[in-house]
Amino acid sequence: MGDQLVVMRFDETGKPGTDLPTDTVVRHLRELFDDDPELDLPMADGDIVELERTGSRAGLDGFVYVGSSGIQRVVIEFNDTSWDEPVEGFRQEIRRWLEALVALAAETDARLFDVADPDTTNLTTSRALDLLAPTIPPDA
């Protein structure tokens, strides 16, 4: 299991907020998952749409949670398929995908955060890269 990032809206009290617009979410997810046919299927309240992509170094698993008026949240799991290789290759491959998630969060007034630390502030591309693929090992 890899690291999971979430795009989701919150209200002023910190509780889950309004749903994200489906068309905006799907447009940004196409940048991550290309032409995954799951993105073309009808989405109904309560559905969980599963997406998958394997790159040369990284793997992505996406979970789109559909709400009553749009998308409740998007969860993306990142996996490094070559842990024994230098981290720079992994960082290079996931940068574009992280930029798409940052853009989705910004366009929809949502937050991008690590599922393991939901209280963190909205992640930027560079902070997400450092979280998912640190250049300095944690034990250093």
Coordinates of N, CA and C in Angstrom, one line a residue:
M1 N 0.8 -1.2 0.0 CA 0.0 0.0 0.0 C 0.9 1.2 0.0
G2 N 0.5 2.2 -0.8 CA 1.3 3.4 -0.9 C 0.7 4.5 -0.1
D3 N 1.2 5.7 -0.4 CA 0.7 6.9 0.3 C -0.5 7.4 -0.4
Q4 N -1.5 7.9 0.4 CA -2.7 8.4 -0.2 C -2.9 9.9 0.0
L5 N -3.3 10.5 -1.1 CA -3.6 12.0 -1.0 C -5.1 12.1 -1.3
V6 N -5.7 13.1 -0.7 CA -7.2 13.3 -0.8 C -7.4 14.7 -1.3
V7 N -8.4 14.9 -2.2 CA -8.9 16.2 -2.6 C -10.4 16.2 -2.1
M8 N -10.7 17.2 -1.3 CA -12.0 17.3 -0.6 C -12.3 18.7 -0.1
R9 N -13.5 19.1 -0.1 CA -13.9 20.4 0.4 C -14.3 20.2 1.9
F10 N -14.1 21.3 2.7 CA -14.5 21.3 4.1 C -15.3 22.6 4.3
D11 N -16.2 22.6 5.2 CA -16.9 23.8 5.6 C -16.1 24.6 6.6
E12 N -16.6 25.7 7.1 CA -15.9 26.6 8.0 C -15.7 25.9 9.4
T13 N -16.4 24.9 9.7 CA -16.3 24.2 11.0 C -15.3 23.0 10.9
G14 N -14.8 22.7 9.7 CA -13.9 21.6 9.5 C -14.6 20.3 9.1
K15 N -15.9 20.3 8.9 CA -16.6 19.1 8.5 C -16.7 19.0 7.0
P16 N -16.9 17.8 6.5 CA -17.0 17.7 5.0 C -17.9 18.8 4.4
G17 N -17.5 19.4 3.3 CA -18.2 20.4 2.7 C -19.0 20.0 1.5
T18 N -19.4 20.9 0.6 CA -20.2 20.6 -0.5 C -19.4 19.7 -1.5
D19 N -20.1 19.0 -2.3 CA -19.5 18.1 -3.3 C -18.8 19.0 -4.4
L20 N -17.7 18.3 -5.0 CA -17.0 18.9 -6.1 C -17.7 18.7 -7.4
P21 N -17.6 19.7 -8.3 CA -18.3 19.5 -9.6 C -17.8 18.3 -10.4
T22 N -18.6 17.4 -10.8 CA -18.2 16.2 -11.5 C -17.4 16.5 -12.7
D23 N -17.9 17.5 -13.6 CA -17.2 17.7 -14.8 C -15.7 18.2 -14.6
T24 N -15.5 19.0 -13.6 CA -14.2 19.5 -13.2 C -13.3 18.4 -12.7
V25 N -13.8 17.6 -11.9 CA -13.1 16.5 -11.3 C -12.7 15.5 -12.5
V26 N -13.6 15.2 -13.3 CA -13.3 14.2 -14.4 C -12.3 14.8 -15.4
R27 N -12.4 16.1 -15.6 CA -11.4 16.8 -16.5 C -10.0 16.6 -16.0
H28 N -9.8 16.9 -14.7 CA -8.5 16.8 -14.0 C -8.0 15.4 -13.9
L29 N -8.9 14.4 -13.6 CA -8.6 13.0 -13.5 C -8.1 12.4 -14.8
R30 N -8.6 13.0 -15.9 CA -8.1 12.5 -17.2 C -6.6 12.8 -17.4
E31 N -6.1 13.8 -16.7 CA -4.6 14.1 -16.7 C -3.9 13.0 -16.0
L32 N -4.5 12.4 -15.0 CA -3.8 11.3 -14.3 C -4.1 10.0 -14.9
F33 N -5.3 9.7 -15.3 CA -5.6 8.4 -15.7 C -5.9 8.3 -17.2
D34 N -5.5 9.2 -18.0 CA -5.7 9.2 -19.5 C -7.2 9.0 -19.8
D35 N -7.4 8.0 -20.6 CA -8.7 7.7 -21.1 C -9.3 6.5 -20.4
D36 N -9.2 6.4 -19.1 CA -9.7 5.3 -18.4 C -11.3 5.2 -18.7
P37 N -11.8 4.1 -19.2 CA -13.2 4.1 -19.5 C -14.1 4.3 -18.3
E38 N -13.7 4.1 -17.1 CA -14.5 4.3 -15.9 C -14.9 5.8 -15.8
L39 N -14.1 6.7 -16.3 CA -14.4 8.1 -16.3 C -15.6 8.5 -17.2
D40 N -15.9 7.6 -18.1 CA -17.0 7.9 -19.0 C -18.4 7.3 -18.6
L41 N -18.3 6.5 -17.6 CA -19.6 5.8 -17.1 C -20.4 6.8 -16.2
P42 N -21.7 6.6 -16.2 CA -22.5 7.4 -15.3 C -22.1 7.2 -13.9
M43 N -22.2 8.3 -13.1 CA -21.9 8.2 -11.7 C -23.1 8.5 -10.9
A44 N -23.4 7.7 -9.9 CA -24.6 7.9 -9.1 C -24.2 8.0 -7.6
D45 N -25.0 8.7 -6.9 CA -24.8 8.9 -5.4 C -24.5 7.6 -4.8
G46 N -23.4 7.6 -4.0 CA -22.9 6.4 -3.3 C -21.9 5.5 -4.1
D47 N -21.8 5.8 -5.4 CA -20.8 5.0 -6.2 C -19.4 5.3 -5.7
I48 N -18.5 4.3 -5.9 CA -17.1 4.5 -5.7 C -16.4 4.0 -7.0
V49 N -15.9 5.0 -7.8 CA -15.3 4.6 -9.1 C -13.8 4.4 -8.8
E50 N -13.3 3.2 -9.3 CA -11.9 2.9 -9.1 C -11.2 3.0 -10.4
L51 N -10.0 3.7 -10.3 CA -9.2 4.0 -11.5 C -7.8 3.4 -11.2
E52 N -7.1 3.1 -12.3 CA -5.7 2.6 -12.2 C -4.9 3.0 -13.3
R53 N -3.6 3.3 -13.0 CA -2.6 3.6 -14.0 C -1.2 3.1 -13.5
T54 N -0.5 2.6 -14.5 CA 0.8 2.1 -14.2 C 1.8 2.8 -15.1
G55 N 2.7 3.6 -14.5 CA 3.8 4.2 -15.3 C 5.0 3.4 -15.4
S56 N 6.1 4.0 -15.8 CA 7.4 3.3 -15.9 C 7.9 3.1 -14.5
R57 N 7.6 3.9 -13.6 CA 8.2 3.9 -12.3 C 7.1 3.9 -11.2
A58 N 6.0 4.6 -11.5 CA 5.0 4.8 -10.4 C 3.7 4.2 -10.9
G59 N 2.9 3.8 -9.8 CA 1.6 3.3 -10.0 C 0.6 4.2 -9.3
L60 N -0.6 4.4 -9.9 CA -1.6 5.2 -9.3 C -2.9 4.3 -9.1
D61 N -3.5 4.4 -8.0 CA -4.9 3.9 -7.8 C -5.7 5.0 -7.4
G62 N -6.9 5.2 -8.1 CA -7.8 6.3 -7.7 C -9.1 5.8 -7.3
F63 N -9.7 6.5 -6.3 CA -11.0 6.2 -5.8 C -11.8 7.5 -5.8
V64 N -12.9 7.5 -6.6 CA -13.7 8.7 -6.7 C -15.0 8.4 -5.9
Y65 N -15.3 9.1 -4.9 CA -16.5 8.9 -4.0 C -17.6 9.9 -4.5
V66 N -18.7 9.3 -5.0 CA -19.7 10.1 -5.6 C -20.7 10.5 -4.5
G67 N -21.0 11.8 -4.5 CA -22.0 12.3 -3.5 C -23.4 12.6 -4.2
S68 N -24.3 13.2 -3.5 CA -25.6 13.5 -4.1 C -25.6 14.6 -5.2
S69 N -24.7 15.5 -5.1 CA -24.7 16.5 -6.1 C -23.3 16.7 -6.8
G70 N -22.5 15.7 -6.8 CA -21.2 15.8 -7.4 C -20.3 14.7 -6.8
I71 N -19.0 15.1 -6.7 CA -18.0 14.2 -6.2 C -17.7 14.6 -4.7
Q72 N -17.8 13.7 -3.8 CA -17.6 14.0 -2.4 C -16.1 14.1 -2.1
R73 N -15.3 13.2 -2.7 CA -13.9 13.3 -2.5 C -13.2 12.4 -3.5
V74 N -11.9 12.7 -3.7 CA -11.0 11.9 -4.6 C -9.9 11.4 -3.8
V75 N -9.6 10.2 -3.8 CA -8.4 9.6 -3.1 C -7.5 9.0 -4.1
I76 N -6.2 9.4 -4.1 CA -5.3 8.9 -5.0 C -4.1 8.2 -4.2
E77 N -3.8 7.0 -4.5 CA -2.8 6.2 -3.9 C -1.6 6.1 -4.8
F78 N -0.4 6.6 -4.4 CA 0.8 6.5 -5.2 C 1.7 5.4 -4.7
N79 N 2.2 4.6 -5.7 CA 3.1 3.5 -5.4 C 4.4 3.6 -6.2
D80 N 5.5 3.5 -5.5 CA 6.8 3.4 -6.2 C 7.1 2.0 -6.5
T81 N 7.2 1.6 -7.8 CA 7.4 0.2 -8.2 C 8.8 -0.2 -8.2
S82 N 9.7 0.7 -7.9 CA 11.2 0.4 -7.9 C 11.8 1.1 -6.7
W83 N 11.6 0.6 -5.5 CA 12.1 1.2 -4.3 C 13.6 1.2 -4.3
D84 N 14.2 0.2 -5.0 CA 15.7 0.1 -4.9 C 16.4 1.1 -5.9
E85 N 15.6 1.8 -6.7 CA 16.2 2.8 -7.6 C 16.3 4.2 -7.0
P86 N 17.1 5.1 -7.5 CA 17.1 6.5 -7.0 C 15.7 7.1 -7.0
V87 N 15.4 7.9 -6.0 CA 14.1 8.5 -5.9 C 13.8 9.5 -6.9
E88 N 14.8 10.1 -7.6 CA 14.5 11.2 -8.5 C 13.6 10.7 -9.7
G89 N 13.8 9.5 -10.1 CA 12.9 9.0 -11.2 C 11.5 8.9 -10.8
F90 N 11.2 8.5 -9.6 CA 9.8 8.5 -9.1 C 9.3 9.9 -9.0
R91 N 10.1 10.8 -8.4 CA 9.7 12.2 -8.3 C 9.3 12.8 -9.7
Q92 N 10.2 12.5 -10.6 CA 10.0 13.1 -12.0 C 8.7 12.6 -12.6
E93 N 8.4 11.3 -12.4 CA 7.2 10.7 -13.0 C 5.9 11.3 -12.3
I94 N 5.9 11.4 -11.0 CA 4.7 11.8 -10.3 C 4.4 13.3 -10.2
R95 N 5.4 14.1 -10.6 CA 5.3 15.6 -10.5 C 4.1 16.1 -11.3
R96 N 3.9 15.6 -12.6 CA 2.8 16.0 -13.4 C 1.5 15.6 -12.8
W97 N 1.4 14.4 -12.2 CA 0.2 14.0 -11.6 C -0.1 14.8 -10.4
L98 N 0.9 15.2 -9.6 CA 0.6 16.0 -8.4 C 0.2 17.4 -8.8
E99 N 0.8 17.9 -9.9 CA 0.3 19.2 -10.4 C -1.2 19.2 -10.8
A100 N -1.6 18.1 -11.3 CA -3.1 18.0 -11.7 C -3.9 18.0 -10.4
L101 N -3.5 17.3 -9.4 CA -4.2 17.3 -8.1 C -4.3 18.7 -7.5
V102 N -3.1 19.3 -7.5 CA -3.0 20.7 -6.9 C -4.0 21.6 -7.7
A103 N -4.0 21.5 -9.0 CA -4.9 22.3 -9.8 C -6.3 22.0 -9.5
L104 N -6.7 20.7 -9.4 CA -8.1 20.3 -9.0 C -8.5 21.0 -7.7
A105 N -7.6 20.9 -6.7 CA -8.0 21.4 -5.4 C -8.2 23.0 -5.5
A106 N -7.3 23.6 -6.2 CA -7.4 25.1 -6.4 C -8.6 25.5 -7.1
E107 N -8.9 24.8 -8.2 CA -10.1 25.2 -9.0 C -11.4 25.0 -8.3
T108 N -11.4 24.0 -7.4 CA -12.7 23.7 -6.7 C -12.8 24.2 -5.3
D109 N -11.8 25.0 -4.9 CA -11.8 25.5 -3.5 C -11.8 24.3 -2.5
A110 N -11.0 23.3 -2.8 CA -10.9 22.1 -2.0 C -9.5 22.1 -1.4
R111 N -9.3 21.1 -0.5 CA -7.9 20.9 0.1 C -7.3 19.6 -0.5
L112 N -6.0 19.6 -0.7 CA -5.3 18.4 -1.0 C -4.4 18.1 0.2
F113 N -4.7 16.9 0.8 CA -4.0 16.6 2.0 C -3.7 15.1 2.0
D114 N -2.7 14.7 2.9 CA -2.3 13.4 3.2 C -3.4 12.7 4.0
V115 N -3.9 11.5 3.6 CA -4.9 10.8 4.4 C -4.4 10.5 5.8
A116 N -3.1 10.3 6.0 CA -2.5 10.0 7.3 C -2.5 11.2 8.2
D117 N -2.6 12.4 7.6 CA -2.5 13.6 8.4 C -3.5 14.7 7.8
P118 N -4.8 14.4 8.1 CA -5.8 15.3 7.5 C -5.8 16.7 8.0
D119 N -5.1 17.0 9.1 CA -5.1 18.3 9.6 C -4.0 19.2 9.0
T120 N -3.2 18.7 8.2 CA -2.2 19.5 7.5 C -2.8 20.5 6.6
T121 N -2.1 21.6 6.3 CA -2.6 22.6 5.4 C -2.6 22.0 4.0
N122 N -3.2 22.7 3.1 CA -3.3 22.3 1.7 C -1.9 22.1 1.1
L123 N -1.7 20.9 0.5 CA -0.3 20.6 0.0 C -0.1 21.3 -1.3
T124 N 1.1 21.7 -1.5 CA 1.6 22.2 -2.8 C 2.3 21.1 -3.5
T125 N 2.6 21.3 -4.8 CA 3.3 20.2 -5.5 C 4.6 19.8 -4.8
S126 N 5.4 20.8 -4.4 CA 6.7 20.5 -3.8 C 6.6 19.8 -2.5
R127 N 5.6 20.3 -1.7 CA 5.4 19.6 -0.4 C 4.9 18.2 -0.6
A128 N 4.0 18.0 -1.6 CA 3.5 16.6 -1.8 C 4.7 15.7 -2.3
L129 N 5.5 16.3 -3.2 CA 6.7 15.5 -3.6 C 7.6 15.1 -2.5
D130 N 7.8 16.0 -1.6 CA 8.7 15.7 -0.4 C 8.0 14.7 0.5
L131 N 6.7 14.7 0.6 CA 6.0 13.7 1.4 C 6.0 12.3 0.8
L132 N 5.8 12.3 -0.5 CA 5.7 11.0 -1.2 C 7.1 10.4 -1.6
A133 N 8.0 11.3 -1.9 CA 9.3 10.8 -2.4 C 10.4 11.7 -1.8
P134 N 10.7 11.6 -0.5 CA 11.7 12.5 0.1 C 13.1 12.2 -0.5
T135 N 13.8 13.3 -0.7 CA 15.2 13.2 -1.2 C 16.2 12.9 0.0
I136 N 15.7 13.2 1.2 CA 16.5 12.9 2.4 C 15.8 11.8 3.1
P137 N 16.4 10.7 3.3 CA 15.7 9.6 4.0 C 15.3 10.0 5.4
P138 N 14.2 9.5 5.9 CA 13.6 9.9 7.2 C 14.6 9.6 8.4
D139 N 15.4 8.6 8.3 CA 16.3 8.3 9.4 C 17.6 9.0 9.3
A140 N 17.8 9.9 8.3 CA 19.1 10.6 8.2 C 19.3 11.7 9.3

